Amino acid sequence: MRGERGGVAGGVDTSEEDVTCSICLEVMIEPLRLGCSHAFCRACLIQARRSAPDGGRCGICRAAITIDPETAEPDAEVAAKVAAVLSPKALREREKAAKIVMKTLLSTRVHSLPIFAMNAAVVPGQIISLHMFEPRYALMSRRVMASASKTFLYVTSSPEAGGNAHLVQLQRATPSGDGVDIRGKALEIVKLDQVWVEDGTHGLRYGKCRSPQADALAGGAEDNGGG
């Protein structure tokens, strides 16, 4: 639903175009302003960071995103412009719809998934082919194949809480020589809530994360994961 009027915010005429999110093409709700000065809806920015091929950068100028869209405070100046553009009724309806989306985004289950680290960049949607020969990763492939969602986490640097990882769905694991060849697909970018090394796994690291796609793949079952 588009806005119903224009308005004045801070003595400056404001139109819908001034406060339209370039992701959803609607007037922004809970607008977040990035360091590059571009602004987006909170929910749109969260979804873009999770699933866009270059979700860690601004969708307009490609500048790096340095805020956490789940916790950042809305930009008061942009919010005032939104209030000037939308009628009270339209604003309430947009806020109600945004709350439903945010509830879905933030109510996903916490998954404990094994982590594979390799210094090679990937993007959501990319097919990944790997040869795993370390004992910890051979164990990882067996656990992932036996899990409900058949997913693991892929990082390109040392994983740490608050950092990002790619959620990868394992499609095939084939014993090969000194290890196992695996094929998977990168699904989305997730935030690591916690990282640890599980005892008795030759150093296999696990991470906790929230992921709507892992929820959907696991169905009602719980993933087999580390403690």
mmCIF file with all atom_site columns, C-alpha atoms in Angstrom:
data_model
loop_
_atom_site.group_PDB
_atom_site.id
_atom_site.type_symbol
_atom_site.label_atom_id
_atom_site.label_alt_id
_atom_site.label_comp_id
_atom_site.label_asym_id
_atom_site.label_entity_id
_atom_site.label_seq_id
_atom_site.pdbx_PDB_ins_code
_atom_site.Cartn_x
_atom_site.Cartn_y
_atom_site.Cartn_z
_atom_site.occupancy
_atom_site.B_iso_or_equiv
_atom_site.pdbx_formal_charge
_atom_site.auth_seq_id
_atom_site.auth_comp_id
_atom_site.auth_asym_id
_atom_site.auth_atom_id
_atom_site.pdbx_PDB_model_num
ATOM 1   C CA . MET A 1 1   ? 0.000  0.000   0.000  1.00 0.00 ? 1   MET A CA 1
ATOM 2   C CA . ARG A 1 2   ? 1.444  3.372   -0.977 1.00 0.00 ? 2   ARG A CA 1
ATOM 3   C CA . GLY A 1 3   ? 1.176  6.561   1.045  1.00 0.00 ? 3   GLY A CA 1
ATOM 4   C CA . GLU A 1 4   ? -1.868 8.781   0.897  1.00 0.00 ? 4   GLU A CA 1
ATOM 5   C CA . ARG A 1 5   ? -0.315 12.248  1.101  1.00 0.00 ? 5   ARG A CA 1
ATOM 6   C CA . GLY A 1 6   ? 2.790  14.392  1.043  1.00 0.00 ? 6   GLY A CA 1
ATOM 7   C CA . GLY A 1 7   ? 3.872  16.546  3.941  1.00 0.00 ? 7   GLY A CA 1
ATOM 8   C CA . VAL A 1 8   ? 6.424  18.735  5.656  1.00 0.00 ? 8   VAL A CA 1
ATOM 9   C CA . ALA A 1 9   ? 9.058  17.449  8.089  1.00 0.00 ? 9   ALA A CA 1
ATOM 10  C CA . GLY A 1 10  ? 11.341 19.872  9.892  1.00 0.00 ? 10  GLY A CA 1
ATOM 11  C CA . GLY A 1 11  ? 10.164 22.700  7.634  1.00 0.00 ? 11  GLY A CA 1
ATOM 12  C CA . VAL A 1 12  ? 11.168 20.809  4.473  1.00 0.00 ? 12  VAL A CA 1
ATOM 13  C CA . ASP A 1 13  ? 8.680  19.503  1.907  1.00 0.00 ? 13  ASP A CA 1
ATOM 14  C CA . THR A 1 14  ? 8.792  15.717  1.755  1.00 0.00 ? 14  THR A CA 1
ATOM 15  C CA . SER A 1 15  ? 7.388  13.350  -0.854 1.00 0.00 ? 15  SER A CA 1
ATOM 16  C CA . GLU A 1 16  ? 6.997  9.572   -0.994 1.00 0.00 ? 16  GLU A CA 1
ATOM 17  C CA . GLU A 1 17  ? 10.011 9.325   -3.265 1.00 0.00 ? 17  GLU A CA 1
ATOM 18  C CA . ASP A 1 18  ? 12.191 10.838  -0.526 1.00 0.00 ? 18  ASP A CA 1
ATOM 19  C CA . VAL A 1 19  ? 11.337 8.043   1.923  1.00 0.00 ? 19  VAL A CA 1
ATOM 20  C CA . THR A 1 20  ? 10.803 5.062   -0.379 1.00 0.00 ? 20  THR A CA 1
ATOM 21  C CA . CYS A 1 21  ? 12.846 1.950   0.413  1.00 0.00 ? 21  CYS A CA 1
ATOM 22  C CA . SER A 1 22  ? 14.705 0.802   -2.691 1.00 0.00 ? 22  SER A CA 1
ATOM 23  C CA . ILE A 1 23  ? 14.277 -2.844  -1.674 1.00 0.00 ? 23  ILE A CA 1
ATOM 24  C CA . CYS A 1 24  ? 10.497 -3.140  -1.165 1.00 0.00 ? 24  CYS A CA 1
ATOM 25  C CA . LEU A 1 25  ? 9.617  0.070   -3.092 1.00 0.00 ? 25  LEU A CA 1
ATOM 26  C CA . GLU A 1 26  ? 7.304  1.137   -0.274 1.00 0.00 ? 26  GLU A CA 1
ATOM 27  C CA . VAL A 1 27  ? 7.557  3.999   2.200  1.00 0.00 ? 27  VAL A CA 1
ATOM 28  C CA . MET A 1 28  ? 10.096 2.970   4.828  1.00 0.00 ? 28  MET A CA 1
ATOM 29  C CA . ILE A 1 29  ? 8.982  1.588   8.181  1.00 0.00 ? 29  ILE A CA 1
ATOM 30  C CA . GLU A 1 30  ? 11.511 1.539   11.032 1.00 0.00 ? 30  GLU A CA 1
ATOM 31  C CA . PRO A 1 31  ? 14.031 3.216   8.704  1.00 0.00 ? 31  PRO A CA 1
ATOM 32  C CA . LEU A 1 32  ? 17.693 2.446   9.313  1.00 0.00 ? 32  LEU A CA 1
ATOM 33  C CA . ARG A 1 33  ? 20.331 4.777   7.909  1.00 0.00 ? 33  ARG A CA 1
ATOM 34  C CA . LEU A 1 34  ? 23.665 3.288   6.897  1.00 0.00 ? 34  LEU A CA 1
ATOM 35  C CA . GLY A 1 35  ? 27.058 4.941   7.177  1.00 0.00 ? 35  GLY A CA 1
ATOM 36  C CA . CYS A 1 36  ? 26.845 5.823   3.484  1.00 0.00 ? 36  CYS A CA 1
ATOM 37  C CA . SER A 1 37  ? 23.636 7.830   4.291  1.00 0.00 ? 37  SER A CA 1
ATOM 38  C CA . HIS A 1 38  ? 21.240 5.523   2.389  1.00 0.00 ? 38  HIS A CA 1
ATOM 39  C CA . ALA A 1 39  ? 18.251 4.240   4.359  1.00 0.00 ? 39  ALA A CA 1
ATOM 40  C CA . PHE A 1 40  ? 16.082 1.118   4.188  1.00 0.00 ? 40  PHE A CA 1
ATOM 41  C CA . CYS A 1 41  ? 13.279 -0.556  6.148  1.00 0.00 ? 41  CYS A CA 1
ATOM 42  C CA . ARG A 1 42  ? 14.599 -2.602  9.068  1.00 0.00 ? 42  ARG A CA 1
ATOM 43  C CA . ALA A 1 43  ? 12.911 -5.805  7.861  1.00 0.00 ? 43  ALA A CA 1
ATOM 44  C CA . CYS A 1 44  ? 14.138 -5.282  4.294  1.00 0.00 ? 44  CYS A CA 1
ATOM 45  C CA . LEU A 1 45  ? 17.716 -4.780  5.462  1.00 0.00 ? 45  LEU A CA 1
ATOM 46  C CA . ILE A 1 46  ? 17.602 -7.915  7.634  1.00 0.00 ? 46  ILE A CA 1
ATOM 47  C CA . GLN A 1 47  ? 16.276 -10.018 4.765  1.00 0.00 ? 47  GLN A CA 1
ATOM 48  C CA . ALA A 1 48  ? 18.782 -8.564  2.303  1.00 0.00 ? 48  ALA A CA 1
ATOM 49  C CA . ARG A 1 49  ? 21.709 -9.252  4.621  1.00 0.00 ? 49  ARG A CA 1
ATOM 50  C CA . ARG A 1 50  ? 20.580 -12.851 5.044  1.00 0.00 ? 50  ARG A CA 1
ATOM 51  C CA . SER A 1 51  ? 19.824 -13.824 1.484  1.00 0.00 ? 51  SER A CA 1
ATOM 52  C CA . ALA A 1 52  ? 21.203 -11.320 -1.056 1.00 0.00 ? 52  ALA A CA 1
ATOM 53  C CA . PRO A 1 53  ? 24.409 -12.330 -2.886 1.00 0.00 ? 53  PRO A CA 1
ATOM 54  C CA . ASP A 1 54  ? 26.105 -9.191  -1.555 1.00 0.00 ? 54  ASP A CA 1
ATOM 55  C CA . GLY A 1 55  ? 23.985 -8.680  1.538  1.00 0.00 ? 55  GLY A CA 1
ATOM 56  C CA . GLY A 1 56  ? 26.839 -7.168  3.528  1.00 0.00 ? 56  GLY A CA 1
ATOM 57  C CA . ARG A 1 57  ? 26.821 -4.043  1.342  1.00 0.00 ? 57  ARG A CA 1
ATOM 58  C CA . CYS A 1 58  ? 24.421 -1.213  0.618  1.00 0.00 ? 58  CYS A CA 1
ATOM 59  C CA . GLY A 1 59  ? 22.093 -2.103  -2.237 1.00 0.00 ? 59  GLY A CA 1
ATOM 60  C CA . ILE A 1 60  ? 22.525 1.360   -3.761 1.00 0.00 ? 60  ILE A CA 1
ATOM 61  C CA . CYS A 1 61  ? 26.206 2.298   -3.516 1.00 0.00 ? 61  CYS A CA 1
ATOM 62  C CA . ARG A 1 62  ? 27.784 -1.038  -2.396 1.00 0.00 ? 62  ARG A CA 1
ATOM 63  C CA . ALA A 1 63  ? 29.342 0.512   0.730  1.00 0.00 ? 63  ALA A CA 1
ATOM 64  C CA . ALA A 1 64  ? 29.932 -1.964  3.561  1.00 0.00 ? 64  ALA A CA 1
ATOM 65  C CA . ILE A 1 65  ? 27.090 -2.270  6.105  1.00 0.00 ? 65  ILE A CA 1
ATOM 66  C CA . THR A 1 66  ? 28.533 -1.638  9.551  1.00 0.00 ? 66  THR A CA 1
ATOM 67  C CA . ILE A 1 67  ? 25.342 -1.680  11.659 1.00 0.00 ? 67  ILE A CA 1
ATOM 68  C CA . ASP A 1 68  ? 23.354 -4.630  13.000 1.00 0.00 ? 68  ASP A CA 1
ATOM 69  C CA . PRO A 1 69  ? 19.863 -4.201  11.481 1.00 0.00 ? 69  PRO A CA 1
ATOM 70  C CA . GLU A 1 70  ? 18.301 -6.313  14.218 1.00 0.00 ? 70  GLU A CA 1
ATOM 71  C CA . THR A 1 71  ? 19.374 -3.963  17.027 1.00 0.00 ? 71  THR A CA 1
ATOM 72  C CA . ALA A 1 72  ? 20.128 -0.578  15.433 1.00 0.00 ? 72  ALA A CA 1
ATOM 73  C CA . GLU A 1 73  ? 17.931 2.373   16.419 1.00 0.00 ? 73  GLU A CA 1
ATOM 74  C CA . PRO A 1 74  ? 15.620 3.746   13.695 1.00 0.00 ? 74  PRO A CA 1
ATOM 75  C CA . ASP A 1 75  ? 16.761 7.010   12.135 1.00 0.00 ? 75  ASP A CA 1
ATOM 76  C CA . ALA A 1 76  ? 14.653 9.756   13.750 1.00 0.00 ? 76  ALA A CA 1
ATOM 77  C CA . GLU A 1 77  ? 14.984 12.169  10.835 1.00 0.00 ? 77  GLU A CA 1
ATOM 78  C CA . VAL A 1 78  ? 13.783 9.657   8.240  1.00 0.00 ? 78  VAL A CA 1
ATOM 79  C CA . ALA A 1 79  ? 11.014 8.447   10.575 1.00 0.00 ? 79  ALA A CA 1
ATOM 80  C CA . ALA A 1 80  ? 9.759  12.028  10.908 1.00 0.00 ? 80  ALA A CA 1
ATOM 81  C CA . LYS A 1 81  ? 9.656  12.364  7.128  1.00 0.00 ? 81  LYS A CA 1
ATOM 82  C CA . VAL A 1 82  ? 7.687  9.097   6.902  1.00 0.00 ? 82  VAL A CA 1
ATOM 83  C CA . ALA A 1 83  ? 5.167  10.410  9.448  1.00 0.00 ? 83  ALA A CA 1
ATOM 84  C CA . ALA A 1 84  ? 4.800  13.575  7.365  1.00 0.00 ? 84  ALA A CA 1
ATOM 85  C CA . VAL A 1 85  ? 4.197  11.648  4.147  1.00 0.00 ? 85  VAL A CA 1
ATOM 86  C CA . LEU A 1 86  ? 1.778  8.962   5.332  1.00 0.00 ? 86  LEU A CA 1
ATOM 87  C CA . SER A 1 87  ? -1.635 9.541   6.806  1.00 0.00 ? 87  SER A CA 1
ATOM 88  C CA . PRO A 1 88  ? -2.031 8.254   10.389 1.00 0.00 ? 88  PRO A CA 1
ATOM 89  C CA . LYS A 1 89  ? -4.166 5.375   9.111  1.00 0.00 ? 89  LYS A CA 1
ATOM 90  C CA . ALA A 1 90  ? -1.672 4.381   6.404  1.00 0.00 ? 90  ALA A CA 1
ATOM 91  C CA . LEU A 1 91  ? 1.215  4.579   8.879  1.00 0.00 ? 91  LEU A CA 1
ATOM 92  C CA . ARG A 1 92  ? -0.579 2.331   11.378 1.00 0.00 ? 92  ARG A CA 1
ATOM 93  C CA . GLU A 1 93  ? -1.336 -0.242  8.688  1.00 0.00 ? 93  GLU A CA 1
ATOM 94  C CA . ARG A 1 94  ? 2.269  -0.247  7.420  1.00 0.00 ? 94  ARG A CA 1
ATOM 95  C CA . GLU A 1 95  ? 3.599  -0.574  10.978 1.00 0.00 ? 95  GLU A CA 1
ATOM 96  C CA . LYS A 1 96  ? 1.220  -3.470  11.662 1.00 0.00 ? 96  LYS A CA 1
ATOM 97  C CA . ALA A 1 97  ? 2.363  -5.308  8.534  1.00 0.00 ? 97  ALA A CA 1
ATOM 98  C CA . ALA A 1 98  ? 6.026  -4.664  9.375  1.00 0.00 ? 98  ALA A CA 1
ATOM 99  C CA . LYS A 1 99  ? 5.570  -6.109  12.879 1.00 0.00 ? 99  LYS A CA 1
ATOM 100 C CA . ILE A 1 100 ? 4.233  -9.348  11.384 1.00 0.00 ? 100 ILE A CA 1
ATOM 101 C CA . VAL A 1 101 ? 7.265  -9.621  9.108  1.00 0.00 ? 101 VAL A CA 1
ATOM 102 C CA . MET A 1 102 ? 9.657  -8.842  11.961 1.00 0.00 ? 102 MET A CA 1
ATOM 103 C CA . LYS A 1 103 ? 8.017  -11.419 14.206 1.00 0.00 ? 103 LYS A CA 1
ATOM 104 C CA . THR A 1 104 ? 8.619  -14.058 11.554 1.00 0.00 ? 104 THR A CA 1
ATOM 105 C CA . LEU A 1 105 ? 12.210 -12.964 11.019 1.00 0.00 ? 105 LEU A CA 1
ATOM 106 C CA . LEU A 1 106 ? 13.093 -12.959 14.714 1.00 0.00 ? 106 LEU A CA 1
ATOM 107 C CA . SER A 1 107 ? 11.088 -15.959 15.943 1.00 0.00 ? 107 SER A CA 1
ATOM 108 C CA . THR A 1 108 ? 13.061 -18.588 14.077 1.00 0.00 ? 108 THR A CA 1
ATOM 109 C CA . ARG A 1 109 ? 14.523 -21.482 16.063 1.00 0.00 ? 109 ARG A CA 1
ATOM 110 C CA . VAL A 1 110 ? 18.114 -21.550 17.234 1.00 0.00 ? 110 VAL A CA 1
ATOM 111 C CA . HIS A 1 111 ? 20.134 -24.154 15.338 1.00 0.00 ? 111 HIS A CA 1
ATOM 112 C CA . SER A 1 112 ? 23.430 -25.664 16.473 1.00 0.00 ? 112 SER A CA 1
ATOM 113 C CA . LEU A 1 113 ? 25.360 -26.433 13.294 1.00 0.00 ? 113 LEU A CA 1
ATOM 114 C CA . PRO A 1 114 ? 28.938 -27.527 12.523 1.00 0.00 ? 114 PRO A CA 1
ATOM 115 C CA . ILE A 1 115 ? 31.264 -24.977 10.967 1.00 0.00 ? 115 ILE A CA 1
ATOM 116 C CA . PHE A 1 116 ? 33.547 -25.441 7.975  1.00 0.00 ? 116 PHE A CA 1
ATOM 117 C CA . ALA A 1 117 ? 36.201 -22.769 7.466  1.00 0.00 ? 117 ALA A CA 1
ATOM 118 C CA . MET A 1 118 ? 37.924 -22.039 4.157  1.00 0.00 ? 118 MET A CA 1
ATOM 119 C CA . ASN A 1 119 ? 39.402 -18.852 2.729  1.00 0.00 ? 119 ASN A CA 1
ATOM 120 C CA . ALA A 1 120 ? 37.276 -18.815 -0.412 1.00 0.00 ? 120 ALA A CA 1
ATOM 121 C CA . ALA A 1 121 ? 34.346 -16.429 -0.837 1.00 0.00 ? 121 ALA A CA 1
ATOM 122 C CA . VAL A 1 122 ? 30.859 -17.702 -1.657 1.00 0.00 ? 122 VAL A CA 1
ATOM 123 C CA . VAL A 1 123 ? 27.508 -16.007 -2.283 1.00 0.00 ? 123 VAL A CA 1
ATOM 124 C CA . PRO A 1 124 ? 23.943 -17.199 -1.632 1.00 0.00 ? 124 PRO A CA 1
ATOM 125 C CA . GLY A 1 125 ? 22.783 -19.493 -4.418 1.00 0.00 ? 125 GLY A CA 1
ATOM 126 C CA . GLN A 1 126 ? 26.303 -20.699 -5.246 1.00 0.00 ? 126 GLN A CA 1
ATOM 127 C CA . ILE A 1 127 ? 27.039 -24.416 -5.601 1.00 0.00 ? 127 ILE A CA 1
ATOM 128 C CA . ILE A 1 128 ? 29.976 -25.469 -3.427 1.00 0.00 ? 128 ILE A CA 1
ATOM 129 C CA . SER A 1 129 ? 32.203 -28.481 -4.095 1.00 0.00 ? 129 SER A CA 1
ATOM 130 C CA . LEU A 1 130 ? 34.687 -29.451 -1.377 1.00 0.00 ? 130 LEU A CA 1
ATOM 131 C CA . HIS A 1 131 ? 37.082 -32.290 -0.601 1.00 0.00 ? 131 HIS A CA 1
ATOM 132 C CA . MET A 1 132 ? 37.216 -32.857 3.151  1.00 0.00 ? 132 MET A CA 1
ATOM 133 C CA . PHE A 1 133 ? 40.077 -34.931 4.508  1.00 0.00 ? 133 PHE A CA 1
ATOM 134 C CA . GLU A 1 134 ? 40.584 -33.728 8.082  1.00 0.00 ? 134 GLU A CA 1
ATOM 135 C CA . PRO A 1 135 ? 39.035 -36.092 10.683 1.00 0.00 ? 135 PRO A CA 1
ATOM 136 C CA . ARG A 1 136 ? 36.872 -33.302 12.112 1.00 0.00 ? 136 ARG A CA 1
ATOM 137 C CA . TYR A 1 137 ? 35.329 -32.544 8.724  1.00 0.00 ? 137 TYR A CA 1
ATOM 138 C CA . ALA A 1 138 ? 34.794 -36.202 7.878  1.00 0.00 ? 138 ALA A CA 1
ATOM 139 C CA . LEU A 1 139 ? 32.845 -36.381 11.134 1.00 0.00 ? 139 LEU A CA 1
ATOM 140 C CA . MET A 1 140 ? 31.020 -33.198 10.171 1.00 0.00 ? 140 MET A CA 1
ATOM 141 C CA . SER A 1 141 ? 29.865 -34.639 6.839  1.00 0.00 ? 141 SER A CA 1
ATOM 142 C CA . ARG A 1 142 ? 28.444 -37.723 8.570  1.00 0.00 ? 142 ARG A CA 1
ATOM 143 C CA . ARG A 1 143 ? 26.611 -35.658 11.150 1.00 0.00 ? 143 ARG A CA 1
ATOM 144 C CA . VAL A 1 144 ? 25.202 -33.275 8.572  1.00 0.00 ? 144 VAL A CA 1
ATOM 145 C CA . MET A 1 145 ? 23.895 -36.113 6.407  1.00 0.00 ? 145 MET A CA 1
ATOM 146 C CA . ALA A 1 146 ? 22.172 -37.576 9.466  1.00 0.00 ? 146 ALA A CA 1
ATOM 147 C CA . SER A 1 147 ? 20.646 -34.254 10.551 1.00 0.00 ? 147 SER A CA 1
ATOM 148 C CA . ALA A 1 148 ? 17.104 -33.071 9.903  1.00 0.00 ? 148 ALA A CA 1
ATOM 149 C CA . SER A 1 149 ? 18.037 -30.029 7.820  1.00 0.00 ? 149 SER A CA 1
ATOM 150 C CA . LYS A 1 150 ? 21.265 -31.378 6.267  1.00 0.00 ? 150 LYS A CA 1
ATOM 151 C CA . THR A 1 151 ? 22.894 -27.981 6.735  1.00 0.00 ? 151 THR A CA 1
ATOM 152 C CA . PHE A 1 152 ? 26.198 -26.633 7.992  1.00 0.00 ? 152 PHE A CA 1
ATOM 153 C CA . LEU A 1 153 ? 27.874 -23.265 8.332  1.00 0.00 ? 153 LEU A CA 1
ATOM 154 C CA . TYR A 1 154 ? 30.604 -22.022 5.995  1.00 0.00 ? 154 TYR A CA 1
ATOM 155 C CA . VAL A 1 155 ? 32.946 -19.214 7.038  1.00 0.00 ? 155 VAL A CA 1
ATOM 156 C CA . THR A 1 156 ? 35.849 -17.571 5.230  1.00 0.00 ? 156 THR A CA 1
ATOM 157 C CA . SER A 1 157 ? 37.710 -16.485 8.380  1.00 0.00 ? 157 SER A CA 1
ATOM 158 C CA . SER A 1 158 ? 37.973 -17.527 11.998 1.00 0.00 ? 158 SER A CA 1
ATOM 159 C CA . PRO A 1 159 ? 34.370 -17.762 13.275 1.00 0.00 ? 159 PRO A CA 1
ATOM 160 C CA . GLU A 1 160 ? 33.321 -15.694 16.255 1.00 0.00 ? 160 GLU A CA 1
ATOM 161 C CA . ALA A 1 161 ? 30.088 -14.715 17.966 1.00 0.00 ? 161 ALA A CA 1
ATOM 162 C CA . GLY A 1 162 ? 28.469 -11.788 16.173 1.00 0.00 ? 162 GLY A CA 1
ATOM 163 C CA . GLY A 1 163 ? 30.144 -12.641 12.878 1.00 0.00 ? 163 GLY A CA 1
ATOM 164 C CA . ASN A 1 164 ? 28.517 -13.889 9.705  1.00 0.00 ? 164 ASN A CA 1
ATOM 165 C CA . ALA A 1 165 ? 28.423 -17.350 8.154  1.00 0.00 ? 165 ALA A CA 1
ATOM 166 C CA . HIS A 1 166 ? 26.804 -18.918 5.104  1.00 0.00 ? 166 HIS A CA 1
ATOM 167 C CA . LEU A 1 167 ? 24.142 -21.532 5.670  1.00 0.00 ? 167 LEU A CA 1
ATOM 168 C CA . VAL A 1 168 ? 24.898 -24.396 3.262  1.00 0.00 ? 168 VAL A CA 1
ATOM 169 C CA . GLN A 1 169 ? 22.625 -27.334 2.468  1.00 0.00 ? 169 GLN A CA 1
ATOM 170 C CA . LEU A 1 170 ? 24.562 -30.530 1.856  1.00 0.00 ? 170 LEU A CA 1
ATOM 171 C CA . GLN A 1 171 ? 23.324 -32.239 -1.295 1.00 0.00 ? 171 GLN A CA 1
ATOM 172 C CA . ARG A 1 172 ? 25.787 -35.093 -1.660 1.00 0.00 ? 172 ARG A CA 1
ATOM 173 C CA . ALA A 1 173 ? 28.678 -36.675 0.273  1.00 0.00 ? 173 ALA A CA 1
ATOM 174 C CA . THR A 1 174 ? 30.834 -39.315 -1.460 1.00 0.00 ? 174 THR A CA 1
ATOM 175 C CA . PRO A 1 175 ? 33.838 -41.140 0.085  1.00 0.00 ? 175 PRO A CA 1
ATOM 176 C CA . SER A 1 176 ? 36.921 -40.407 -1.993 1.00 0.00 ? 176 SER A CA 1
ATOM 177 C CA . GLY A 1 177 ? 40.506 -41.505 -1.307 1.00 0.00 ? 177 GLY A CA 1
ATOM 178 C CA . ASP A 1 178 ? 41.645 -39.963 1.963  1.00 0.00 ? 178 ASP A CA 1
ATOM 179 C CA . GLY A 1 179 ? 38.400 -38.143 2.675  1.00 0.00 ? 179 GLY A CA 1
ATOM 180 C CA . VAL A 1 180 ? 34.983 -37.269 1.344  1.00 0.00 ? 180 VAL A CA 1
ATOM 181 C CA . ASP A 1 181 ? 33.802 -35.149 -1.582 1.00 0.00 ? 181 ASP A CA 1
ATOM 182 C CA . ILE A 1 182 ? 30.777 -33.029 -0.793 1.00 0.00 ? 182 ILE A CA 1
ATOM 183 C CA . ARG A 1 183 ? 28.480 -30.879 -2.858 1.00 0.00 ? 183 ARG A CA 1
ATOM 184 C CA . GLY A 1 184 ? 26.213 -28.265 -1.361 1.00 0.00 ? 184 GLY A CA 1
ATOM 185 C CA . LYS A 1 185 ? 24.376 -25.033 -2.028 1.00 0.00 ? 185 LYS A CA 1
ATOM 186 C CA . ALA A 1 186 ? 24.835 -21.767 -0.130 1.00 0.00 ? 186 ALA A CA 1
ATOM 187 C CA . LEU A 1 187 ? 21.369 -20.643 0.961  1.00 0.00 ? 187 LEU A CA 1
ATOM 188 C CA . GLU A 1 188 ? 21.678 -17.469 3.009  1.00 0.00 ? 188 GLU A CA 1
ATOM 189 C CA . ILE A 1 189 ? 23.879 -15.433 5.327  1.00 0.00 ? 189 ILE A CA 1
ATOM 190 C CA . VAL A 1 190 ? 23.260 -15.896 9.051  1.00 0.00 ? 190 VAL A CA 1
ATOM 191 C CA . LYS A 1 191 ? 24.662 -14.300 12.194 1.00 0.00 ? 191 LYS A CA 1
ATOM 192 C CA . LEU A 1 192 ? 26.581 -16.483 14.644 1.00 0.00 ? 192 LEU A CA 1
ATOM 193 C CA . ASP A 1 193 ? 25.164 -16.137 18.151 1.00 0.00 ? 193 ASP A CA 1
ATOM 194 C CA . GLN A 1 194 ? 27.723 -18.430 19.770 1.00 0.00 ? 194 GLN A CA 1
ATOM 195 C CA . VAL A 1 195 ? 30.792 -20.422 18.654 1.00 0.00 ? 195 VAL A CA 1
ATOM 196 C CA . TRP A 1 196 ? 32.562 -23.275 20.436 1.00 0.00 ? 196 TRP A CA 1
ATOM 197 C CA . VAL A 1 197 ? 34.709 -26.375 19.856 1.00 0.00 ? 197 VAL A CA 1
ATOM 198 C CA . GLU A 1 198 ? 32.909 -29.593 20.730 1.00 0.00 ? 198 GLU A CA 1
ATOM 199 C CA . ASP A 1 199 ? 34.823 -32.048 22.883 1.00 0.00 ? 199 ASP A CA 1
ATOM 200 C CA . GLY A 1 200 ? 35.991 -35.300 21.286 1.00 0.00 ? 200 GLY A CA 1
ATOM 201 C CA . THR A 1 201 ? 35.604 -34.134 17.674 1.00 0.00 ? 201 THR A CA 1
ATOM 202 C CA . HIS A 1 202 ? 39.239 -33.431 16.696 1.00 0.00 ? 202 HIS A CA 1
ATOM 203 C CA . GLY A 1 203 ? 38.521 -29.691 16.947 1.00 0.00 ? 203 GLY A CA 1
ATOM 204 C CA . LEU A 1 204 ? 35.188 -29.434 15.109 1.00 0.00 ? 204 LEU A CA 1
ATOM 205 C CA . ARG A 1 205 ? 33.607 -26.062 15.758 1.00 0.00 ? 205 ARG A CA 1
ATOM 206 C CA . TYR A 1 206 ? 29.888 -25.464 16.140 1.00 0.00 ? 206 TYR A CA 1
ATOM 207 C CA . GLY A 1 207 ? 27.852 -22.308 15.932 1.00 0.00 ? 207 GLY A CA 1
ATOM 208 C CA . LYS A 1 208 ? 24.383 -21.289 17.050 1.00 0.00 ? 208 LYS A CA 1
ATOM 209 C CA . CYS A 1 209 ? 22.319 -19.285 14.585 1.00 0.00 ? 209 CYS A CA 1
ATOM 210 C CA . ARG A 1 210 ? 18.755 -18.469 13.619 1.00 0.00 ? 210 ARG A CA 1
ATOM 211 C CA . SER A 1 211 ? 17.631 -19.309 10.092 1.00 0.00 ? 211 SER A CA 1
ATOM 212 C CA . PRO A 1 212 ? 14.156 -19.435 8.515  1.00 0.00 ? 212 PRO A CA 1
ATOM 213 C CA . GLN A 1 213 ? 15.528 -21.685 5.775  1.00 0.00 ? 213 GLN A CA 1
ATOM 214 C CA . ALA A 1 214 ? 17.010 -24.134 8.285  1.00 0.00 ? 214 ALA A CA 1
ATOM 215 C CA . ASP A 1 215 ? 13.639 -24.107 10.061 1.00 0.00 ? 215 ASP A CA 1
ATOM 216 C CA . ALA A 1 216 ? 11.864 -25.015 6.839  1.00 0.00 ? 216 ALA A CA 1
ATOM 217 C CA . LEU A 1 217 ? 14.365 -27.760 5.941  1.00 0.00 ? 217 LEU A CA 1
ATOM 218 C CA . ALA A 1 218 ? 14.264 -29.299 9.420  1.00 0.00 ? 218 ALA A CA 1
ATOM 219 C CA . GLY A 1 219 ? 10.473 -29.209 9.628  1.00 0.00 ? 219 GLY A CA 1
ATOM 220 C CA . GLY A 1 220 ? 9.348  -30.165 13.134 1.00 0.00 ? 220 GLY A CA 1
ATOM 221 C CA . ALA A 1 221 ? 12.502 -32.144 13.851 1.00 0.00 ? 221 ALA A CA 1
ATOM 222 C CA . GLU A 1 222 ? 15.509 -30.946 15.804 1.00 0.00 ? 222 GLU A CA 1
ATOM 223 C CA . ASP A 1 223 ? 18.906 -30.866 14.130 1.00 0.00 ? 223 ASP A CA 1
ATOM 224 C CA . ASN A 1 224 ? 21.564 -33.176 15.495 1.00 0.00 ? 224 ASN A CA 1
ATOM 225 C CA . GLY A 1 225 ? 24.163 -30.789 16.798 1.00 0.00 ? 225 GLY A CA 1
ATOM 226 C CA . GLY A 1 226 ? 26.859 -30.263 19.290 1.00 0.00 ? 226 GLY A CA 1
ATOM 227 C CA . GLY A 1 227 ? 26.213 -29.057 22.822 1.00 0.00 ? 227 GLY A CA 1
#
